[in-house]
Short mmCIF file of N, CA and C in Angstrom, two decimals:
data_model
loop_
_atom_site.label_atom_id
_atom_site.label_comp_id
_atom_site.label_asym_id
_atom_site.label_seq_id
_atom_site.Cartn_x
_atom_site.Cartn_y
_atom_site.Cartn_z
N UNK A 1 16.22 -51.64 -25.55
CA UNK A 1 16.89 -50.66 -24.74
C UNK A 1 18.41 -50.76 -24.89
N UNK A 2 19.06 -51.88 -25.09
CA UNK A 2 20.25 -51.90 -24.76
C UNK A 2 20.79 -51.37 -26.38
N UNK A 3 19.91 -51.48 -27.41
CA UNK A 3 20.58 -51.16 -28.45
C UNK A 3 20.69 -49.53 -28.69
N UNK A 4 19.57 -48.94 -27.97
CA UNK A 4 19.91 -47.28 -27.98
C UNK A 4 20.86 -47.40 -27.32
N UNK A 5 21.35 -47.55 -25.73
CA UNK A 5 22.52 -47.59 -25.47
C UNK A 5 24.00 -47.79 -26.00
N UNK A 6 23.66 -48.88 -27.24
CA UNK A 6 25.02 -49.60 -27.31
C UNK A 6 25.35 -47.90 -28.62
N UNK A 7 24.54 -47.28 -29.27
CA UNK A 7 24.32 -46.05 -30.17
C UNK A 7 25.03 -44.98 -29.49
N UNK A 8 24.66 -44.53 -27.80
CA UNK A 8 25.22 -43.44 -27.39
C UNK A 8 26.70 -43.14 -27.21
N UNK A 9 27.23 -41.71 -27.39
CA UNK A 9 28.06 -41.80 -26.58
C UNK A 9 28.52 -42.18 -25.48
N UNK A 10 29.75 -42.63 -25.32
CA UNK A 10 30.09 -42.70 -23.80
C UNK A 10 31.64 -42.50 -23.40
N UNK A 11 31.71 -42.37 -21.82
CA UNK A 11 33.04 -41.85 -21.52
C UNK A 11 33.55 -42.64 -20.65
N UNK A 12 34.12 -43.08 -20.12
CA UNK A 12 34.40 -43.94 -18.92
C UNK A 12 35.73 -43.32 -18.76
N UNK A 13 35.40 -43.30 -17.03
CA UNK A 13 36.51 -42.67 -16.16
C UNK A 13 37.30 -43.63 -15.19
N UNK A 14 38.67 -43.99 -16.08
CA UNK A 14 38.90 -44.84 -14.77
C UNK A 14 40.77 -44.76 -15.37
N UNK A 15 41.17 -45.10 -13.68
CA UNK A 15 42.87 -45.21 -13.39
C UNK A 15 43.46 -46.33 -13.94
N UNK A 16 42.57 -46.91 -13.67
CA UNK A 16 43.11 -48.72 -13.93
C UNK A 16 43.22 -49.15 -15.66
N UNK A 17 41.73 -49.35 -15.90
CA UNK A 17 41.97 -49.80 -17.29
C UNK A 17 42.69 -49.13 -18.36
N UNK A 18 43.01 -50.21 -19.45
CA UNK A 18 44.00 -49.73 -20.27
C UNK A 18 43.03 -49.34 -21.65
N UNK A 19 41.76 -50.10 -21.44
CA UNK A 19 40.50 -49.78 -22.74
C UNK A 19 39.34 -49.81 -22.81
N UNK A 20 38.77 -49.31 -23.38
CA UNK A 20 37.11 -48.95 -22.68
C UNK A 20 36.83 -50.07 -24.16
N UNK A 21 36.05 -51.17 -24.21
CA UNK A 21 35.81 -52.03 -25.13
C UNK A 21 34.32 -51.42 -25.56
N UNK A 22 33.67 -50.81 -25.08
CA UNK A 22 32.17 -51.04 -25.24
C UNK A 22 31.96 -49.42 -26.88
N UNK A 23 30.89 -50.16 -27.46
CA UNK A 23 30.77 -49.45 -28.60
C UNK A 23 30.50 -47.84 -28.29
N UNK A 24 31.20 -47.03 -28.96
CA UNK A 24 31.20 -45.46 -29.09
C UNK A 24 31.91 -45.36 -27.30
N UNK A 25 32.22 -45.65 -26.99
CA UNK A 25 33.20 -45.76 -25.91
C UNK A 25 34.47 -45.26 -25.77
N UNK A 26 34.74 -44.15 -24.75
CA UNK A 26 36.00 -43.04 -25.01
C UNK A 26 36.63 -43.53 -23.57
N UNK A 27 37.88 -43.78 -23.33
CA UNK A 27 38.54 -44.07 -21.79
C UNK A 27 39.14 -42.77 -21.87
N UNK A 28 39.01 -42.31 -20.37
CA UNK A 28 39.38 -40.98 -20.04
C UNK A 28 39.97 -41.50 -18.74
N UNK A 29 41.38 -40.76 -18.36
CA UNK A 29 42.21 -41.28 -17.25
C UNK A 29 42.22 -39.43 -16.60
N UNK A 30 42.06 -38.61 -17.24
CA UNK A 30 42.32 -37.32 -16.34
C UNK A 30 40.97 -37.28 -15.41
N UNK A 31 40.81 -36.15 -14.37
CA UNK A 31 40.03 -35.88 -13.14
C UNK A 31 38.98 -35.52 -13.91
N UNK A 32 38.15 -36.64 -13.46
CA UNK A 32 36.42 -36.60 -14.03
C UNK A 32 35.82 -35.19 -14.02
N UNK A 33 36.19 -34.35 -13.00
CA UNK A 33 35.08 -33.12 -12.44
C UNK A 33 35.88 -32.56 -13.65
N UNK A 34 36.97 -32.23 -13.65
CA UNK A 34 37.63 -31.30 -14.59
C UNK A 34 37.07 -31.24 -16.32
N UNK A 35 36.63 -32.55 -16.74
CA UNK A 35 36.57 -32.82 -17.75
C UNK A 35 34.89 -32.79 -17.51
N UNK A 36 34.16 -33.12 -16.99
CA UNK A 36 32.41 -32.90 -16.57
C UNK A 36 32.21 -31.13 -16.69
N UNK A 37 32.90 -30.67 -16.30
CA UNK A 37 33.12 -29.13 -16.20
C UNK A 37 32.99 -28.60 -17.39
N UNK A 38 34.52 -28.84 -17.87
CA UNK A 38 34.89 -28.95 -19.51
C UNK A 38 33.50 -28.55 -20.49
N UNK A 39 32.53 -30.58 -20.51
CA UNK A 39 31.51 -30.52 -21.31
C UNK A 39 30.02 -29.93 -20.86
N UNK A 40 29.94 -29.51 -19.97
CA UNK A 40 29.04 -28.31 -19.42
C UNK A 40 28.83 -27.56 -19.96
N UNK A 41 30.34 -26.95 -20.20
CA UNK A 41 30.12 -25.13 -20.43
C UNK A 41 29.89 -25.55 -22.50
N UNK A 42 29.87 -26.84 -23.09
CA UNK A 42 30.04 -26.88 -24.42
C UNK A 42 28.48 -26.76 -24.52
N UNK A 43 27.96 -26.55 -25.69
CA UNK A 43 26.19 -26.61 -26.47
C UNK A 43 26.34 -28.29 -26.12
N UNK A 44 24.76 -28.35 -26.30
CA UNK A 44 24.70 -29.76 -26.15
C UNK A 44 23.47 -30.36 -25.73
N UNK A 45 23.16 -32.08 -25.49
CA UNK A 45 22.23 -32.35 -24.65
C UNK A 45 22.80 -32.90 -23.32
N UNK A 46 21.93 -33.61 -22.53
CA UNK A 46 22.12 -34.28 -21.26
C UNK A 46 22.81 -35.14 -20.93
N UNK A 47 23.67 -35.48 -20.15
CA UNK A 47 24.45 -36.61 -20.09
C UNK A 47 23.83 -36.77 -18.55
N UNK A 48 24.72 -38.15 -18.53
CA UNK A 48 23.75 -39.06 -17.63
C UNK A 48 24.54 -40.06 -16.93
N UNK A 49 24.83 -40.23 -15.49
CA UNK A 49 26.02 -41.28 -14.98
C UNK A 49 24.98 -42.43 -14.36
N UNK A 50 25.61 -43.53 -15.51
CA UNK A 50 24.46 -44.41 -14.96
C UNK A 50 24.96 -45.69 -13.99
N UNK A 51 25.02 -45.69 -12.92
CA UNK A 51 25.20 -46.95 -12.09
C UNK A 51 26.92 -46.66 -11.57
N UNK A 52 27.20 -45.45 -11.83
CA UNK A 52 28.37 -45.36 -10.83
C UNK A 52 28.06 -44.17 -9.74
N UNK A 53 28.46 -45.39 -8.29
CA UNK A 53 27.69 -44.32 -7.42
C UNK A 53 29.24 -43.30 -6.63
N UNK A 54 30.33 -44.08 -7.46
CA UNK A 54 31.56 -43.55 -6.80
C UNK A 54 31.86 -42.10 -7.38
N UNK A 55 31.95 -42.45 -8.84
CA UNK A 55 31.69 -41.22 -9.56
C UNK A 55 31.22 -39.89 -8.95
N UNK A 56 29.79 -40.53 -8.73
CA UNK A 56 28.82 -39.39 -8.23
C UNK A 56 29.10 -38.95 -6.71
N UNK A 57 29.36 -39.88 -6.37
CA UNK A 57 29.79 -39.13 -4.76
C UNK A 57 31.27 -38.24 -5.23
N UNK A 58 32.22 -38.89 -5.76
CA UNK A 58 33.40 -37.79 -6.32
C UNK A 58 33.02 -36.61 -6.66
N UNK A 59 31.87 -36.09 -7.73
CA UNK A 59 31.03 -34.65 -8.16
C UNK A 59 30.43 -33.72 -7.56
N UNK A 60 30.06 -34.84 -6.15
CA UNK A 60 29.37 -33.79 -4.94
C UNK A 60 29.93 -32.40 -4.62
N UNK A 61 31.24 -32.31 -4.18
CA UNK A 61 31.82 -31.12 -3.47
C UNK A 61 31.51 -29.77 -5.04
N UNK A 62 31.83 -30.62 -6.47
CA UNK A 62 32.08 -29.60 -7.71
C UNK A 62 30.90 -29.23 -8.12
N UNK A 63 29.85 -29.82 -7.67
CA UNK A 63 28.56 -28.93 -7.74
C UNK A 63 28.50 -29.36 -9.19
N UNK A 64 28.02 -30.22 -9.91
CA UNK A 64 28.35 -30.72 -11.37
C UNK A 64 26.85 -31.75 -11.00
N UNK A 65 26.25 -31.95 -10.34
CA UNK A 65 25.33 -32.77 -10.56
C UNK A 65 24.31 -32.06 -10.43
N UNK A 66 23.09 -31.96 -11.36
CA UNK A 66 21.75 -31.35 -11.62
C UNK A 66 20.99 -31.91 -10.84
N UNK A 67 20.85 -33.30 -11.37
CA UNK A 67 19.73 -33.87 -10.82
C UNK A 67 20.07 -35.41 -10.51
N UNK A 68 19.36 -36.10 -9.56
CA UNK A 68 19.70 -37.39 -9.59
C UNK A 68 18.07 -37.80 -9.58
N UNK A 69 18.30 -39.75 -10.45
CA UNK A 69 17.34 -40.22 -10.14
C UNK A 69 17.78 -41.46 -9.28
N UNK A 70 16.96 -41.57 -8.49
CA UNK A 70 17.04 -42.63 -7.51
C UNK A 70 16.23 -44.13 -7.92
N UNK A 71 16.74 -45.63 -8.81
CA UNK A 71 15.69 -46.29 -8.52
C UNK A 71 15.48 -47.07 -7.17
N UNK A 72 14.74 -47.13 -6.69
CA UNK A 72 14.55 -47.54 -5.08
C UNK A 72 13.47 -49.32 -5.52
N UNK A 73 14.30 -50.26 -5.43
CA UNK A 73 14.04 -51.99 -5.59
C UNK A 73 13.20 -52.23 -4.50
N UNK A 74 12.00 -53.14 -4.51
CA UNK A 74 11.17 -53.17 -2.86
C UNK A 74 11.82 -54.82 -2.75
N UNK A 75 13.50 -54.51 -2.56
CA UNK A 75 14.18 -56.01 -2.08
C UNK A 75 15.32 -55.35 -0.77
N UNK A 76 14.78 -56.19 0.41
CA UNK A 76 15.79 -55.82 1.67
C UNK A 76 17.16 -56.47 1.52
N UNK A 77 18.34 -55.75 2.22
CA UNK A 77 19.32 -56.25 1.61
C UNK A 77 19.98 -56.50 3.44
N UNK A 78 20.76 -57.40 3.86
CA UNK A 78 21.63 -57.40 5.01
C UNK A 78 22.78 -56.56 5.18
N UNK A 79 23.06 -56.42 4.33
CA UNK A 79 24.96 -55.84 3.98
C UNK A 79 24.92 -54.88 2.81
N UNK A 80 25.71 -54.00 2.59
CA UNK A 80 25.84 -53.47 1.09
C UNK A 80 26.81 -52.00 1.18
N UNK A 81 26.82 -51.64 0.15
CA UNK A 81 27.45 -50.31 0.03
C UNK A 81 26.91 -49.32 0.17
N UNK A 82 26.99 -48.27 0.39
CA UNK A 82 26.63 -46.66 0.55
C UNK A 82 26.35 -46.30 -0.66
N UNK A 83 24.98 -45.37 -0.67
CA UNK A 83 24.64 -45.25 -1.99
C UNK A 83 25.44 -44.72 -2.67
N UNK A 84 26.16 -43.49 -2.67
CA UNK A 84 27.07 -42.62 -3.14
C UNK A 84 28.52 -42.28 -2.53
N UNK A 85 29.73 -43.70 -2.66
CA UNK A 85 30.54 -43.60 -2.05
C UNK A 85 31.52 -42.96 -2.02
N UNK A 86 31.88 -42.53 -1.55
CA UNK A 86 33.05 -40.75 -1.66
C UNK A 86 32.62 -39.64 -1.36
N UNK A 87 31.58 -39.86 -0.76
CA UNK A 87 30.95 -38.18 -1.01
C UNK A 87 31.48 -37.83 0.47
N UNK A 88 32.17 -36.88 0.34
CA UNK A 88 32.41 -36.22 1.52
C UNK A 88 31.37 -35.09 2.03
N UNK A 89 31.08 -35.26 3.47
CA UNK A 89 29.84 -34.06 3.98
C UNK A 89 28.30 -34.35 3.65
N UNK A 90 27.71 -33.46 3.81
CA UNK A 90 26.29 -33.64 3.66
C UNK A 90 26.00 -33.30 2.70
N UNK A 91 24.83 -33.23 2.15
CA UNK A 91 24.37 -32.75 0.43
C UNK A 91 22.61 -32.96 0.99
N UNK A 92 22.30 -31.98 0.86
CA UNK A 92 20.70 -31.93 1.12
C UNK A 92 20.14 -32.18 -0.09
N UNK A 93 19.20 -32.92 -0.49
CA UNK A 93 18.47 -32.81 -2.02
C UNK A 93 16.86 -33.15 -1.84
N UNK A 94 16.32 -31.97 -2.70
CA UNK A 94 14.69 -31.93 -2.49
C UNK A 94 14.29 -32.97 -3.58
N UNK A 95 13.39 -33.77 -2.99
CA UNK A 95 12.24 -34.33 -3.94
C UNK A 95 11.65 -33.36 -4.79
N UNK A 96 11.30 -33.92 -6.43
CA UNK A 96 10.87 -33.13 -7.16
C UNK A 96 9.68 -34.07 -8.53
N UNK A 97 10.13 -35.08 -7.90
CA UNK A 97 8.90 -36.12 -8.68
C UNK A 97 8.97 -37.34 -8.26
N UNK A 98 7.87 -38.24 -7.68
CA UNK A 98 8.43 -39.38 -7.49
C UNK A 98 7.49 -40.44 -8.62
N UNK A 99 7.43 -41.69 -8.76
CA UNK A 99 6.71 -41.91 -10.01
C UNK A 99 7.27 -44.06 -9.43
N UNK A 100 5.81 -43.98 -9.29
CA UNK A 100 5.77 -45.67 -8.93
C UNK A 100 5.30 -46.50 -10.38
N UNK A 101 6.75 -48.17 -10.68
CA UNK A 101 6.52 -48.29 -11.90
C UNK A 101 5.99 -49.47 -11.96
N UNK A 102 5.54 -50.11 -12.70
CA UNK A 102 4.50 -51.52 -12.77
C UNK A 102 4.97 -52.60 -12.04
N UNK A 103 6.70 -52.45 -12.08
CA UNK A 103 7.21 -53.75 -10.92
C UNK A 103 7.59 -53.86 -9.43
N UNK A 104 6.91 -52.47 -8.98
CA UNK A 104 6.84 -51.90 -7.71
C UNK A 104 8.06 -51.51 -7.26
N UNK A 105 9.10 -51.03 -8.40
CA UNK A 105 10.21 -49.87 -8.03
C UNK A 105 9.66 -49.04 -8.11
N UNK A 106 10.15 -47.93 -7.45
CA UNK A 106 9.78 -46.58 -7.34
C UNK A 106 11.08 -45.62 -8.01
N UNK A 107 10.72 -44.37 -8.93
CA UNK A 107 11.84 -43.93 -9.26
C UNK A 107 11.95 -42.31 -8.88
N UNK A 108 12.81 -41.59 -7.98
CA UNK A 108 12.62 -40.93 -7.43
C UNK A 108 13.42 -39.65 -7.98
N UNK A 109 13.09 -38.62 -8.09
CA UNK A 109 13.59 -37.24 -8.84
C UNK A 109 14.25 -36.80 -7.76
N UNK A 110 15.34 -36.06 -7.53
CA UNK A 110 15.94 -35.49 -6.57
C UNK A 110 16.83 -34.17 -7.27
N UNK A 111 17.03 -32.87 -6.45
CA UNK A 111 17.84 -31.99 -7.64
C UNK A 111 18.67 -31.16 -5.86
N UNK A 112 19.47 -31.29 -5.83
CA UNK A 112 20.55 -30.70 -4.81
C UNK A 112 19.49 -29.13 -4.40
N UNK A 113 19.34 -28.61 -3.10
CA UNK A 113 19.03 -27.82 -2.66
C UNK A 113 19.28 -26.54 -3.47
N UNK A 114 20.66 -26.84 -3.71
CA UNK A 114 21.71 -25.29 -3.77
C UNK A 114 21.39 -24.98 -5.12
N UNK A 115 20.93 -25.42 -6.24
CA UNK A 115 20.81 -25.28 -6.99
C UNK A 115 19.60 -24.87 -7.57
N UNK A 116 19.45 -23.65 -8.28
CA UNK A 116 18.39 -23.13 -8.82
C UNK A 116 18.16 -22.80 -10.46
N UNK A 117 19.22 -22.85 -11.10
CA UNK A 117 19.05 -22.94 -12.45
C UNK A 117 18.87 -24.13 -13.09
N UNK A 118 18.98 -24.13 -14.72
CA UNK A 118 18.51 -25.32 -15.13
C UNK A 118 18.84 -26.95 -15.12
N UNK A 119 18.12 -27.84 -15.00
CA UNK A 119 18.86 -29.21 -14.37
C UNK A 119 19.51 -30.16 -15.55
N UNK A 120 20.82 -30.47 -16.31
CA UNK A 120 21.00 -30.88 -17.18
C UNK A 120 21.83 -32.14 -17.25
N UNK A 121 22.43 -32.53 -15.77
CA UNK A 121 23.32 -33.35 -15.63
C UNK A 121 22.81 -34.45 -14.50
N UNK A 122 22.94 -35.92 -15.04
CA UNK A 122 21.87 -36.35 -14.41
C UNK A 122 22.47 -38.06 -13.84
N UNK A 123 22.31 -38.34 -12.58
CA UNK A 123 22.57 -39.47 -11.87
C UNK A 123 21.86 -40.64 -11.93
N UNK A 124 21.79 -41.71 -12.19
CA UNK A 124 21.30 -43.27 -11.90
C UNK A 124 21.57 -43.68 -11.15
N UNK A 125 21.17 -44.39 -10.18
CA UNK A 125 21.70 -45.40 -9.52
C UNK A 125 20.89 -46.61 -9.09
N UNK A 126 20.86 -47.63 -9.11
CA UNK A 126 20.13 -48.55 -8.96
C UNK A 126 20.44 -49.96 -7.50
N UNK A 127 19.70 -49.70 -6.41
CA UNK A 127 20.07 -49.72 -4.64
C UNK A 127 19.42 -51.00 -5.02
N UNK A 128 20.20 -52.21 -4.54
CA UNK A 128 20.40 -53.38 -4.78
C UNK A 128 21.28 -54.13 -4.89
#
């Protein structure tokens, strides 16, 4: 798995760093939505934000997220972060598949209410 990964494109969005080290790896310092927008409207396949939940709460208001998958860990936690931090307001999202996997995570399909055309842009997050 990690070697298809290390193959894909990727973009990383951030203020701070000065270099994105990781292979096929692009650092992008301008406003994520602006540039998510951008590669939308281009031909293409799916892109995919995997394990940033700040990101994704930032995308909420721009309506830029298709679909999210949820993995849900059967480990209780005391303390932790908000799944999707930044998100300002509410965001309703319907279940649309859920799918239990041999190590008793569960991985859960979710696609924003408001949205009725096709689902191409897609969330990870992993609650743990």
């Amino acid at each position: 798995m990690a070697h298809k990964m290390n193959n894909l494109n990727k973009i990383v969005f951030s203020h701070t760093l000065e270099r994105a080290d990781w292979q096929n790896a692009v650092l992008v310092k301008e406003d994520a939505a602006t540039v998510l927008r951008r590669m939308k409207a281009m031909p293409g396949g799916d892109m995919a934000i995997l394990g940033s939940s700040k990101l994704a709460g930032s995308l909420f208001p721009h309506d830029l997220i298709d679909e999210f998958r949820i993995l849900v860990a059967p480990v209780l936690l005391g303390k932790g972060h908000t799944l999707f931090e930044g998100a300002a307001g509410q965001y309703k999202l319907a279940l649309t598949r859920a799918r239990m996997l041999r190590s008793g995570n569960v991985l859960l399909y979710y696609r924003p209410e408001r949205r009725s055309h096709q689902l191409t842009l897609k969330h990870s997050a992993i609650s743990g």
